[in-house]
PDB file of C-alpha atoms in Angstrom:
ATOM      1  CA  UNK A 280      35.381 -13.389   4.540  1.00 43.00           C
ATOM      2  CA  UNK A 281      33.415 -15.909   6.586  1.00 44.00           C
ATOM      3  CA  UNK A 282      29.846 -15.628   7.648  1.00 45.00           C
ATOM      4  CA  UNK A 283      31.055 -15.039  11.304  1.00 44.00           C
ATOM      5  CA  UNK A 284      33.194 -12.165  10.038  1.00 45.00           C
ATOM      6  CA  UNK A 285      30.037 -10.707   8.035  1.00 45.00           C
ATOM      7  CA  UNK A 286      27.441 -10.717  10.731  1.00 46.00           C
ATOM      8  CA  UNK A 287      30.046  -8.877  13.213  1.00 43.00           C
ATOM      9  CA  UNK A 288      30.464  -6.337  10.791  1.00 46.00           C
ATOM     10  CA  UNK A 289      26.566  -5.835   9.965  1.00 45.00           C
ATOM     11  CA  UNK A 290      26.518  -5.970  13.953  1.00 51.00           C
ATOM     12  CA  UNK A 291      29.512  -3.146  13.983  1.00 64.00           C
ATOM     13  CA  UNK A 292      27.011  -0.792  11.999  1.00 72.00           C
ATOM     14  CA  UNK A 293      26.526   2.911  13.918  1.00 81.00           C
ATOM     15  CA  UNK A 294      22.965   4.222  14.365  1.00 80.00           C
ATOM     16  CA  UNK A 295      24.027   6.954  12.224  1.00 79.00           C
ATOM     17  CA  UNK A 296      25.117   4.578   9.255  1.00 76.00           C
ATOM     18  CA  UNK A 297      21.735   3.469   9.506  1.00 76.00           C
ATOM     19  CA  UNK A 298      20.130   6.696   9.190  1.00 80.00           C
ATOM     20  CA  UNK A 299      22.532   7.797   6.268  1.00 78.00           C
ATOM     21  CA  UNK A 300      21.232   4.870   4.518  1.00 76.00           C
ATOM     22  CA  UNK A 301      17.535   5.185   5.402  1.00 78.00           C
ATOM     23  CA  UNK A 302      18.140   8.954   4.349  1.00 78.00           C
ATOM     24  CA  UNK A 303      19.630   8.199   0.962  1.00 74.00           C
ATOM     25  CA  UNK A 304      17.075   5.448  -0.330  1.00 76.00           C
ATOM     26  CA  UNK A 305      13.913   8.042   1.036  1.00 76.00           C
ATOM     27  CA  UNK A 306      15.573  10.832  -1.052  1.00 76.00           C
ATOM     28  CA  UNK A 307      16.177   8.541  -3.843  1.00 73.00           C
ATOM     29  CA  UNK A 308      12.891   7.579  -4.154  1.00 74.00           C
ATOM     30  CA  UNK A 309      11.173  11.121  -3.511  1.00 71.00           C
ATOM     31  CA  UNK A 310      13.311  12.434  -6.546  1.00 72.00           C
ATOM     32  CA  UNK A 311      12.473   9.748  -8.773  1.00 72.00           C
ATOM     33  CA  UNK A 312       8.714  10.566  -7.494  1.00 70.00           C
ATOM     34  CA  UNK A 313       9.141  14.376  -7.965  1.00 69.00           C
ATOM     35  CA  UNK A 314      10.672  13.710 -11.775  1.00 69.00           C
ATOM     36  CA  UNK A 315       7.826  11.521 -12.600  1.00 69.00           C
ATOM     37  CA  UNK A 316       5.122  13.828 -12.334  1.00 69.00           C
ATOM     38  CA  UNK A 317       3.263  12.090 -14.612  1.00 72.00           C
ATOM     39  CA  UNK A 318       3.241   9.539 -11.823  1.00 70.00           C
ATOM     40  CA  UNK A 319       1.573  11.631  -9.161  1.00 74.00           C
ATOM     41  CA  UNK A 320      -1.307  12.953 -11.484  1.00 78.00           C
ATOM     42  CA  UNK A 321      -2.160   9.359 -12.485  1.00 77.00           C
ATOM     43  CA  UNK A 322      -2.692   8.122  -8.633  1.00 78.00           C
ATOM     44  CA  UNK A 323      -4.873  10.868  -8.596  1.00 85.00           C
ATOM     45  CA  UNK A 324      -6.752  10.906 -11.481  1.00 87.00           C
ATOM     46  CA  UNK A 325      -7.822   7.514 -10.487  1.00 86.00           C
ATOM     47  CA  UNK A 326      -9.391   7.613  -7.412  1.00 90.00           C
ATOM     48  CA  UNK A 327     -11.044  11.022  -8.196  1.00 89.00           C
ATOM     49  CA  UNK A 328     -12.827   9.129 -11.321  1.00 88.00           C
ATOM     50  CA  UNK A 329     -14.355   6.921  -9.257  1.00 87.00           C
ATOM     51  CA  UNK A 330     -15.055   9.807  -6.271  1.00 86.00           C
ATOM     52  CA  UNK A 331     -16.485  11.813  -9.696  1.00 85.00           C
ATOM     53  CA  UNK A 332     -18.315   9.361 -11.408  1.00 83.00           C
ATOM     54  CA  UNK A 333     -18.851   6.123 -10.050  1.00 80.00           C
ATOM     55  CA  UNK A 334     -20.544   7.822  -7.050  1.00 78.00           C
ATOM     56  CA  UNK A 335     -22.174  10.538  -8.457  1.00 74.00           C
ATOM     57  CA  UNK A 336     -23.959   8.084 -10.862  1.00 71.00           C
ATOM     58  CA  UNK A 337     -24.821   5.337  -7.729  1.00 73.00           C
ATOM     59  CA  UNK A 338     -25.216   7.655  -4.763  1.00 66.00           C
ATOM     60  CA  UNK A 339     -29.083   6.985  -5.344  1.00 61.00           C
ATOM     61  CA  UNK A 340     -28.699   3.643  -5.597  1.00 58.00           C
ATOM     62  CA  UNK A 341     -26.252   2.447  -2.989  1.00 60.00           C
ATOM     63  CA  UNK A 342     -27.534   4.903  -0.021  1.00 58.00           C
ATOM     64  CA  UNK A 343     -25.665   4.223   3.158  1.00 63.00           C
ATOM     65  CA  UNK A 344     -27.373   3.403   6.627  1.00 65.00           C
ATOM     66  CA  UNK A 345     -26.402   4.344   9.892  1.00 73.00           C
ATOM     67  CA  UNK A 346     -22.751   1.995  10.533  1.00 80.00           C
ATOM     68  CA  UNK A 347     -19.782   2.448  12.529  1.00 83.00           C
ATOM     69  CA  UNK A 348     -17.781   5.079  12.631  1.00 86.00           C
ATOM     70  CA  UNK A 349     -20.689   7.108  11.204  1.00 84.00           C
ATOM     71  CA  UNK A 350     -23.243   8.208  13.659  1.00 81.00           C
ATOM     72  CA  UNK A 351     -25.899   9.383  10.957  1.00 79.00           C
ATOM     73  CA  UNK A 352     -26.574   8.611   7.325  1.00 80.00           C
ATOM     74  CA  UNK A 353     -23.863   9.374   4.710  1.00 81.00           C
ATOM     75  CA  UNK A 354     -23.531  10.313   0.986  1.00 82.00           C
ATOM     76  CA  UNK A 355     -22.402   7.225  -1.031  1.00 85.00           C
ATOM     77  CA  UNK A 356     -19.372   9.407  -1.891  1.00 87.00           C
ATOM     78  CA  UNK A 357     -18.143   9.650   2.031  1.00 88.00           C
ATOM     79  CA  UNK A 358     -18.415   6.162   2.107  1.00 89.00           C
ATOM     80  CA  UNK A 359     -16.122   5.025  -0.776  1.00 91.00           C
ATOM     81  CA  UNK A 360     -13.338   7.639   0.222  1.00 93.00           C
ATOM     82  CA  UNK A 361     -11.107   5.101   2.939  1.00 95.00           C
ATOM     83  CA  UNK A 362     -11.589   2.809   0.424  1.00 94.00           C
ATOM     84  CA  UNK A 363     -10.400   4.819  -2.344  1.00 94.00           C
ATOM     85  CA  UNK A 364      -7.079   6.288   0.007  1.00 96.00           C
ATOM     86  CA  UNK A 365      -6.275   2.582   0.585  1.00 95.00           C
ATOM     87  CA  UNK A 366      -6.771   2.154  -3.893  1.00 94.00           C
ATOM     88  CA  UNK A 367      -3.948   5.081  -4.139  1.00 93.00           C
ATOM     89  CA  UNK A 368      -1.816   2.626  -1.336  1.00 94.00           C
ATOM     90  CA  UNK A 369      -2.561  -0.503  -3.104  1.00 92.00           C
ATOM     91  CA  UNK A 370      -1.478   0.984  -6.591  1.00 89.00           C
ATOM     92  CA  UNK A 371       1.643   2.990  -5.260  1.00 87.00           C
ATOM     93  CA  UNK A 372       2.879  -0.110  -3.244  1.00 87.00           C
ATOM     94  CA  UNK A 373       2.380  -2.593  -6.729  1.00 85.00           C
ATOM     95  CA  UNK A 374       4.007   1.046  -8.691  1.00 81.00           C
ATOM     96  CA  UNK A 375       6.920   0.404  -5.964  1.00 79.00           C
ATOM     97  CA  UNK A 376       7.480  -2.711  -6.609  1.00 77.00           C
ATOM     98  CA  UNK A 377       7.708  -2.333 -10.660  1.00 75.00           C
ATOM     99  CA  UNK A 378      10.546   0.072 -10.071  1.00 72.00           C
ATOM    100  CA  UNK A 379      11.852  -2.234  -8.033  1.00 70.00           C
ATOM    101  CA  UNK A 380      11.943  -5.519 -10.855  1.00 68.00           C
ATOM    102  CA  UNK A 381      12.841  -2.493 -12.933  1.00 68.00           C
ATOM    103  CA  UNK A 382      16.474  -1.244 -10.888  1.00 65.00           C
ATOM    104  CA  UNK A 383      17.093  -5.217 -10.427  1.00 63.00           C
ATOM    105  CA  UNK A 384      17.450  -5.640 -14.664  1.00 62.00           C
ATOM    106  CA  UNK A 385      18.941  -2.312 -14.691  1.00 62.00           C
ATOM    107  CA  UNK A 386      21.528  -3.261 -12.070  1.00 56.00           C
ATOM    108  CA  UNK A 387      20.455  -0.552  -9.386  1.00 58.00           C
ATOM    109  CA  UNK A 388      19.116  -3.024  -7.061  1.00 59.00           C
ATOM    110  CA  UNK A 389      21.861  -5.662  -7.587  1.00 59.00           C
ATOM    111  CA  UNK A 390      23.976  -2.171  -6.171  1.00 61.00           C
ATOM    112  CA  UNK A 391      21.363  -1.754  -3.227  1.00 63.00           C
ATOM    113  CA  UNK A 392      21.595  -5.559  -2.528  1.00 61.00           C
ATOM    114  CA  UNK A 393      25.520  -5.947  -2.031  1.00 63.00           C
ATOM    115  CA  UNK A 394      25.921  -3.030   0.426  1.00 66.00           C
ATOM    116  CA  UNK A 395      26.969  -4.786   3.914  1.00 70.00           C
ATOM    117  CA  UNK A 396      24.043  -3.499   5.540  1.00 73.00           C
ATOM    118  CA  UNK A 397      21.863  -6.044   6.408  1.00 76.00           C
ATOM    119  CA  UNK A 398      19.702  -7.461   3.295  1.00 74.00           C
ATOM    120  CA  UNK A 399      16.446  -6.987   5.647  1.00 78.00           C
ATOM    121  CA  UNK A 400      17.506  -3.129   6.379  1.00 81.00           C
ATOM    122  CA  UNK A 401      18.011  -2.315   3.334  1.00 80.00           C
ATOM    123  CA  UNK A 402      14.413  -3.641   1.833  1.00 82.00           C
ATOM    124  CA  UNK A 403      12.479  -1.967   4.670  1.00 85.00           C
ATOM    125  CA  UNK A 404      14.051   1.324   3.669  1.00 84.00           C
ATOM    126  CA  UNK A 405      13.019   0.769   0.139  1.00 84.00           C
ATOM    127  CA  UNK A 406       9.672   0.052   1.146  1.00 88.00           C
ATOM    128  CA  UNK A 407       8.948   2.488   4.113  1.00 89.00           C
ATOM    129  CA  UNK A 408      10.298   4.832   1.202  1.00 87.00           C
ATOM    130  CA  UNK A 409       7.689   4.060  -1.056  1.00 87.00           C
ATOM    131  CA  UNK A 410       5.143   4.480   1.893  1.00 91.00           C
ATOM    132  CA  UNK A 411       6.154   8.046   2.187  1.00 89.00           C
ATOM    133  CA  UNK A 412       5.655   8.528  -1.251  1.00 88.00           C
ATOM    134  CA  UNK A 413       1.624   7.023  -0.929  1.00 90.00           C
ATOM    135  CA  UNK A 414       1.346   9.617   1.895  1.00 92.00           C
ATOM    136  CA  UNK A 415       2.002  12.774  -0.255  1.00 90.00           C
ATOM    137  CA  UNK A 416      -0.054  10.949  -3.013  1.00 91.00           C
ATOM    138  CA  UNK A 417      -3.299  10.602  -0.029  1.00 94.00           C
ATOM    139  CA  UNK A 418      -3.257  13.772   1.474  1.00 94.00           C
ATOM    140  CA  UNK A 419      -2.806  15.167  -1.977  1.00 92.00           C
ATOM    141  CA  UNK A 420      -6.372  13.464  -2.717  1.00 94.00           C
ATOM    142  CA  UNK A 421      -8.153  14.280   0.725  1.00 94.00           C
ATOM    143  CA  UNK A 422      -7.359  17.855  -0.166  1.00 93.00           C
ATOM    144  CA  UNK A 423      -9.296  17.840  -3.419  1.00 92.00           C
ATOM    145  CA  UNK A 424     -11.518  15.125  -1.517  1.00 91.00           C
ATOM    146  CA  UNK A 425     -12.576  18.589   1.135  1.00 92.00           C
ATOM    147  CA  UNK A 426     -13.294  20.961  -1.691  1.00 88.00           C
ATOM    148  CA  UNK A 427     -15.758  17.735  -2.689  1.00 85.00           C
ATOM    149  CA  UNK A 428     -17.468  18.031   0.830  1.00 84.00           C
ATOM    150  CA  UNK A 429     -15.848  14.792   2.233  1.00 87.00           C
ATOM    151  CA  UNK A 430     -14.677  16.450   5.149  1.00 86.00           C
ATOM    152  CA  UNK A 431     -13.633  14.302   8.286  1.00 90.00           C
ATOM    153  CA  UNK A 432     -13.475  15.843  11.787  1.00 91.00           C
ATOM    154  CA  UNK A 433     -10.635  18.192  11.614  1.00 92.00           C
ATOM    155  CA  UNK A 434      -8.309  15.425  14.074  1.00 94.00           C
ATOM    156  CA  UNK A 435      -8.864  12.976  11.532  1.00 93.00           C
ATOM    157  CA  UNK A 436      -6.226  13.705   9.154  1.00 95.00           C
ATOM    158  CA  UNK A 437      -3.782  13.476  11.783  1.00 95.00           C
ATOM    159  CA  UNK A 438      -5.488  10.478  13.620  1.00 94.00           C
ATOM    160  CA  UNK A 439      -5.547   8.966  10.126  1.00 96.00           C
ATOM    161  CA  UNK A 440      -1.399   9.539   9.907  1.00 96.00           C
ATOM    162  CA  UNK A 441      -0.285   6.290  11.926  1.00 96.00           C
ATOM    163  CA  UNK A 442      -3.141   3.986  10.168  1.00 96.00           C
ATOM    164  CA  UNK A 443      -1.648   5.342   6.881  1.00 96.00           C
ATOM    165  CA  UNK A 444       1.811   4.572   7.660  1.00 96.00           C
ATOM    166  CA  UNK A 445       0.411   0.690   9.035  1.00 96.00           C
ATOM    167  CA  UNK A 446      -1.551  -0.215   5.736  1.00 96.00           C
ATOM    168  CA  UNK A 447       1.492   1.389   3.177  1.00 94.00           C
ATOM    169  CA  UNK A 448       3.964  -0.850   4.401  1.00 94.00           C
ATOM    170  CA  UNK A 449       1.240  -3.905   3.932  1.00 95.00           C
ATOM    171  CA  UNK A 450       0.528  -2.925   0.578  1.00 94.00           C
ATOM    172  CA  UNK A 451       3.923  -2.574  -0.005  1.00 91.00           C
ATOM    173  CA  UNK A 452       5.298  -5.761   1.589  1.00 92.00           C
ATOM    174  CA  UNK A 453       3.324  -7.296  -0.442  1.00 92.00           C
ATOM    175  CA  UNK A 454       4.297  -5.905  -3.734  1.00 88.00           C
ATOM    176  CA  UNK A 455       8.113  -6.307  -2.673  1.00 86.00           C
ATOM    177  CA  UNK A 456       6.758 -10.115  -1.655  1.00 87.00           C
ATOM    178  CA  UNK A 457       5.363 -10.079  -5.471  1.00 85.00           C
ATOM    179  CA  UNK A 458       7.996  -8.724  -7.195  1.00 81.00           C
ATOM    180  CA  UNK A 459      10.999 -11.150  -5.861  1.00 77.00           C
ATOM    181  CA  UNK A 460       8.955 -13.690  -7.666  1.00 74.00           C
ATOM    182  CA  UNK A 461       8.903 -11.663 -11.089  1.00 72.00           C
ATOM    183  CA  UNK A 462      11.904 -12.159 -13.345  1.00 68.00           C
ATOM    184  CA  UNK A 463      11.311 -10.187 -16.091  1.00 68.00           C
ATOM    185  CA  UNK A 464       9.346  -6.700 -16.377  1.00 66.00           C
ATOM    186  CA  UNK A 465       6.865  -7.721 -18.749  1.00 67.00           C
ATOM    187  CA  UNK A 466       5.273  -9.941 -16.841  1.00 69.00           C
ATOM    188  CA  UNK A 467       4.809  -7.544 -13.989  1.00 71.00           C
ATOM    189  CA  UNK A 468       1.528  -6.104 -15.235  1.00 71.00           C
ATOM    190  CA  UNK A 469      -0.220  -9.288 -15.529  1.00 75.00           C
ATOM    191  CA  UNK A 470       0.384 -10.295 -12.067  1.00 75.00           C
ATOM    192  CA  UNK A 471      -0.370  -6.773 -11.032  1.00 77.00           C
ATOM    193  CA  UNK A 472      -3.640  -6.430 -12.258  1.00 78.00           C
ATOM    194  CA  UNK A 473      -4.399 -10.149 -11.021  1.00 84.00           C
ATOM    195  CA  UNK A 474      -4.008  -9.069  -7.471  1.00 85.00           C
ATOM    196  CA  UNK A 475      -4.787  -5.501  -7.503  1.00 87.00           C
ATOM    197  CA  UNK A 476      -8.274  -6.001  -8.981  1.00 89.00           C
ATOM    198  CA  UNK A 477      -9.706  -8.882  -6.907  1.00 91.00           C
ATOM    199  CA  UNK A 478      -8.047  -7.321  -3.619  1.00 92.00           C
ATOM    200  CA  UNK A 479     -10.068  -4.147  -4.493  1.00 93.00           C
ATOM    201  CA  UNK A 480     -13.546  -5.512  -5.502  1.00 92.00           C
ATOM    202  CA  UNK A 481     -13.877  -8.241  -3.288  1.00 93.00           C
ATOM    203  CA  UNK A 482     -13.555  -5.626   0.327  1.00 94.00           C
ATOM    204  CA  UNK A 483     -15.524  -3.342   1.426  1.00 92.00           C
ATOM    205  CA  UNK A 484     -13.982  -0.349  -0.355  1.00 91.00           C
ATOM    206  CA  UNK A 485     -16.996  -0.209  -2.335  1.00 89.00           C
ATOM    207  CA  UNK A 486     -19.761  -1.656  -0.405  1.00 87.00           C
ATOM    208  CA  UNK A 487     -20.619  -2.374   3.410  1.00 88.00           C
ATOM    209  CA  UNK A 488     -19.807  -5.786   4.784  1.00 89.00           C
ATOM    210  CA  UNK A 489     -23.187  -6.203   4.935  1.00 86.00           C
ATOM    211  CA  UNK A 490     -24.644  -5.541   2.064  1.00 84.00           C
ATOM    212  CA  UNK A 491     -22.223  -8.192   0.234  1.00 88.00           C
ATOM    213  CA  UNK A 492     -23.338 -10.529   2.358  1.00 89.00           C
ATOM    214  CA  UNK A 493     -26.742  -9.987   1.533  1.00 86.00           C
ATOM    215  CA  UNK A 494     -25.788 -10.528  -2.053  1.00 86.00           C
ATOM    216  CA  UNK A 495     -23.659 -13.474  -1.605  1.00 90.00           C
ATOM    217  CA  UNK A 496     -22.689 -15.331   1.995  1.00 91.00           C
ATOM    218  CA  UNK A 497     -19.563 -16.559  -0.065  1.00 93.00           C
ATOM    219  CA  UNK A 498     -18.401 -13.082  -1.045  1.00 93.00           C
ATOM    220  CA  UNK A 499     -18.835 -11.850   1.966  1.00 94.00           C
ATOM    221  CA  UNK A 500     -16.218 -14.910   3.558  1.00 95.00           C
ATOM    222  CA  UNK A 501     -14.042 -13.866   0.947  1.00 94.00           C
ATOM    223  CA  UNK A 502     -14.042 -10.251   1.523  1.00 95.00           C
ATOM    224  CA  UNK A 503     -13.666 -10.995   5.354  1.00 94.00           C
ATOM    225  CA  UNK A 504     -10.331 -12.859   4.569  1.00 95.00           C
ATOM    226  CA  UNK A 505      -9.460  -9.908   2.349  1.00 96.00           C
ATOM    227  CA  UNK A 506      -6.179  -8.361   3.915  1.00 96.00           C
ATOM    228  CA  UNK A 507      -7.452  -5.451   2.017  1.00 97.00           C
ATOM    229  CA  UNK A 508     -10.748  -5.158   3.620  1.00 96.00           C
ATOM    230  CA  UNK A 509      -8.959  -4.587   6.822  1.00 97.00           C
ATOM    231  CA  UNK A 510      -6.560  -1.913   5.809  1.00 97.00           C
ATOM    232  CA  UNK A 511      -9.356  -0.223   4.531  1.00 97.00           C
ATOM    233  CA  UNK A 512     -11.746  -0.335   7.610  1.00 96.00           C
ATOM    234  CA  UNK A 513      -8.486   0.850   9.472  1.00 97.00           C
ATOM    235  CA  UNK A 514      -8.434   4.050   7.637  1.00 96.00           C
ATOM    236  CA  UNK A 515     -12.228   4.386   7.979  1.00 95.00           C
ATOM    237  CA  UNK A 516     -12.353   4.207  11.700  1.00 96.00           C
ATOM    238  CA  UNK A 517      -8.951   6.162  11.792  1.00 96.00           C
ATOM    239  CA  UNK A 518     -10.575   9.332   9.819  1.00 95.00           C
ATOM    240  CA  UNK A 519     -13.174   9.425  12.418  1.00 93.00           C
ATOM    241  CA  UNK A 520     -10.828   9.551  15.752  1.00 91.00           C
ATOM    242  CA  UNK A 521     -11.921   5.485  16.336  1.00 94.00           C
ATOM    243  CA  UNK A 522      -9.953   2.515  16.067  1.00 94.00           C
ATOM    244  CA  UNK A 523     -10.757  -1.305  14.604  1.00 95.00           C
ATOM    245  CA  UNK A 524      -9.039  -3.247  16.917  1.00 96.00           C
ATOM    246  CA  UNK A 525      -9.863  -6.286  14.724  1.00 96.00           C
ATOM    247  CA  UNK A 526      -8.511  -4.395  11.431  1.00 96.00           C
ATOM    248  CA  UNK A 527      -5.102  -3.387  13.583  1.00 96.00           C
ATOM    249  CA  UNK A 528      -4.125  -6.907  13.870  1.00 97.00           C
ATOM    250  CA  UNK A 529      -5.064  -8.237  10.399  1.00 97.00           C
ATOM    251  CA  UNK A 530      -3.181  -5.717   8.860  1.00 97.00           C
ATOM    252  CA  UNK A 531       0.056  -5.617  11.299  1.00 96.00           C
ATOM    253  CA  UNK A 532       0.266  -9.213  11.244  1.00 96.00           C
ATOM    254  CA  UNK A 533      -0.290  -9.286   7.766  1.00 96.00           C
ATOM    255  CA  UNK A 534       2.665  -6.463   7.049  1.00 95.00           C
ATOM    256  CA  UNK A 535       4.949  -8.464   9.067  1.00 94.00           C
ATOM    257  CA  UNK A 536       4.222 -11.995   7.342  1.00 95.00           C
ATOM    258  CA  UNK A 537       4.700 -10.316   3.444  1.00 93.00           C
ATOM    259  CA  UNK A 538       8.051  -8.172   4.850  1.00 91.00           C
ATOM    260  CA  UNK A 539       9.111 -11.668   6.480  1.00 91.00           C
ATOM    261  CA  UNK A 540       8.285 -13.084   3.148  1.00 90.00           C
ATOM    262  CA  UNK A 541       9.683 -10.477   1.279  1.00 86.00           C
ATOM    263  CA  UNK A 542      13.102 -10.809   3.056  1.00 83.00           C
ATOM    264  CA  UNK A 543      13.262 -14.225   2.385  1.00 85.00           C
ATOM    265  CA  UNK A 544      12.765 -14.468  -0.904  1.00 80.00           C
ATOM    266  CA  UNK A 545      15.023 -11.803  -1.456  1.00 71.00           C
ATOM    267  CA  UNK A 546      17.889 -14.123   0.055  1.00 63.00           C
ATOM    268  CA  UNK A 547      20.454 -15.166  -2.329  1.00 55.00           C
ATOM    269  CA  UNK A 548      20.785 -18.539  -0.968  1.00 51.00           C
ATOM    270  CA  UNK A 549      16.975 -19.082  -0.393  1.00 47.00           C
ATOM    271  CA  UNK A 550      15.213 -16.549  -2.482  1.00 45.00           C
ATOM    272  CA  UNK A 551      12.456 -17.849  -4.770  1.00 46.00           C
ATOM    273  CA  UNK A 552      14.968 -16.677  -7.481  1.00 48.00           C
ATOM    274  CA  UNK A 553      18.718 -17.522  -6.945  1.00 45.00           C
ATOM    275  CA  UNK A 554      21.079 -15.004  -7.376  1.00 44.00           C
ATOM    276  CA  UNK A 555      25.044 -14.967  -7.574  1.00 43.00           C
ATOM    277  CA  UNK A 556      27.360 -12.501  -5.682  1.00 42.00           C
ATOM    278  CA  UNK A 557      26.336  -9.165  -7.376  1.00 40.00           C
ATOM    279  CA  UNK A 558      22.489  -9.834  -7.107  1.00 42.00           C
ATOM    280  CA  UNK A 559      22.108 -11.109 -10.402  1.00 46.00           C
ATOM    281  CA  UNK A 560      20.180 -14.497 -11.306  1.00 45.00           C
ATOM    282  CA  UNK A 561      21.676 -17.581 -11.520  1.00 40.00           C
TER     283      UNK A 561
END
């Protein structure tokens, strides 16, 4: 078939071949969720460790002035919780992506990747479908979060919905833009922890802007430039009915450059790894 004959027939594609698609990689990836439970309880066992612990112990130490969207002083524990919903993002998108390198030894992505929907179509399902899993996993942890008395205005955890949706497919772009690199699963870790770790410390998840910069004028450049700073103050001004203009751009143009990415080097004729007919590597 030539390549004419190809796009025509991704072109010939109903809306509701789309949807049956979308449909089936979402439920695929909500029963793999629901049958590794093990899964759920260990995106939430880490973020409430450091809600527990880590501000328990420093909530004397690391008191928080007056900043936007706050309009009066705040518990260091209220502070830390954006940063710890975008941690449970960060970690499900990278989780994402390991199940992704995963299915492509297995031969369940080579499957995925041959279908004659359109290559692009098909990864954005995969990854708007691990988004949807981070959202159960978040509003799991604001629930606990409440009983905790880190309580945002009632609208916020619908206001908070959209911003959610915006900084999971970032953090998951960016995994998928990770993982197409990877070619075997035991190196996934090491890469993992190499970009989950720095994204997380170096933002203001943990501390204000400010007070970095206090500490450090390079830091604080670096956490600027931090994709993950942004997706982060995005949720923060979300929770409280507000909006970070400045945040919304980073992290939609930054979504859109690692699925651009993504896509690309998922391409079997100009992928960062080359792969034959059937998805698998040349």
């Amino acid at each position: 078939m030539s390549s004419s004959d190809t796009h025509h027939n991704q072109a010939g594609f109903s809306v509701a071949e789309y949807v049956i698609c979308l449909n089936g990689i979402v439920w695929r990836e909500a029963l793999r969720f629901l049958n590794q439970r093990e899964r759920f309880v260990s995106a939430l066992v880490r973020p409430l460790v450091w809600l527990f612990i880590f501000a328990a112990g420093f909530r004397q130490v690391l008191g928080i002035s007056i900043i936007p969207p706050y309009e009066t002083y705040i518990l260091y524990e209220v502070y830390i919780a954006p940063g710890l919903i975008a941690m449970i993002q960060l970690f499900n998108g990278m989780q994402s992506s390991l199940s992704m390198v995963y299915d492509r030894e297995m031969g369940n992505m080579r499957t995925l990747l041959v279908s004659p929907l359109p290559r692009g179509y098909l990864l954005f399902c995969k990854l708007l479908a691990g988004t949807a899993v981070s959202l159960l996993q978040v509003y799991a942890f604001l629930l606990i979060a409440w009983f905790w008395d880190i309580a945002p205005p009632p609208t916020g955890y619908l206001a908070v919905l959209p911003a959610l949706i915006l900084s999971g497919l970032m953090l998951g772009a960016l995994g998928m833009l990770i993982s197409s690199g990877i070619k075997q699963l035991e190196n996934f870790a090491g890469v993992m922890n190499f970009v989950i770790f720095p994204m997380f410390f170096a933002s203001s998840a943990l501390y204000p802007l400010w007070r970095v910069q206090e500490g450090s004028p390079l830091l604080y450049y670096v956490c600027l430039f931090n994709p993950f700073t942004h997706a982060v103050e995005l949720l923060r001004f979300a929770l409280y009915g507000q909006m970070n203009w400045i945040s919304l751009v980073v992290v939609s143009g930054c979504a859109t450059v690692f699925m651009i990415g993504a896509i690309w080097a998922y391409d079997p004729s100009r992928g960062l790894i080359r792969r034959g007919p059937a998805g698998g590597e040349i």
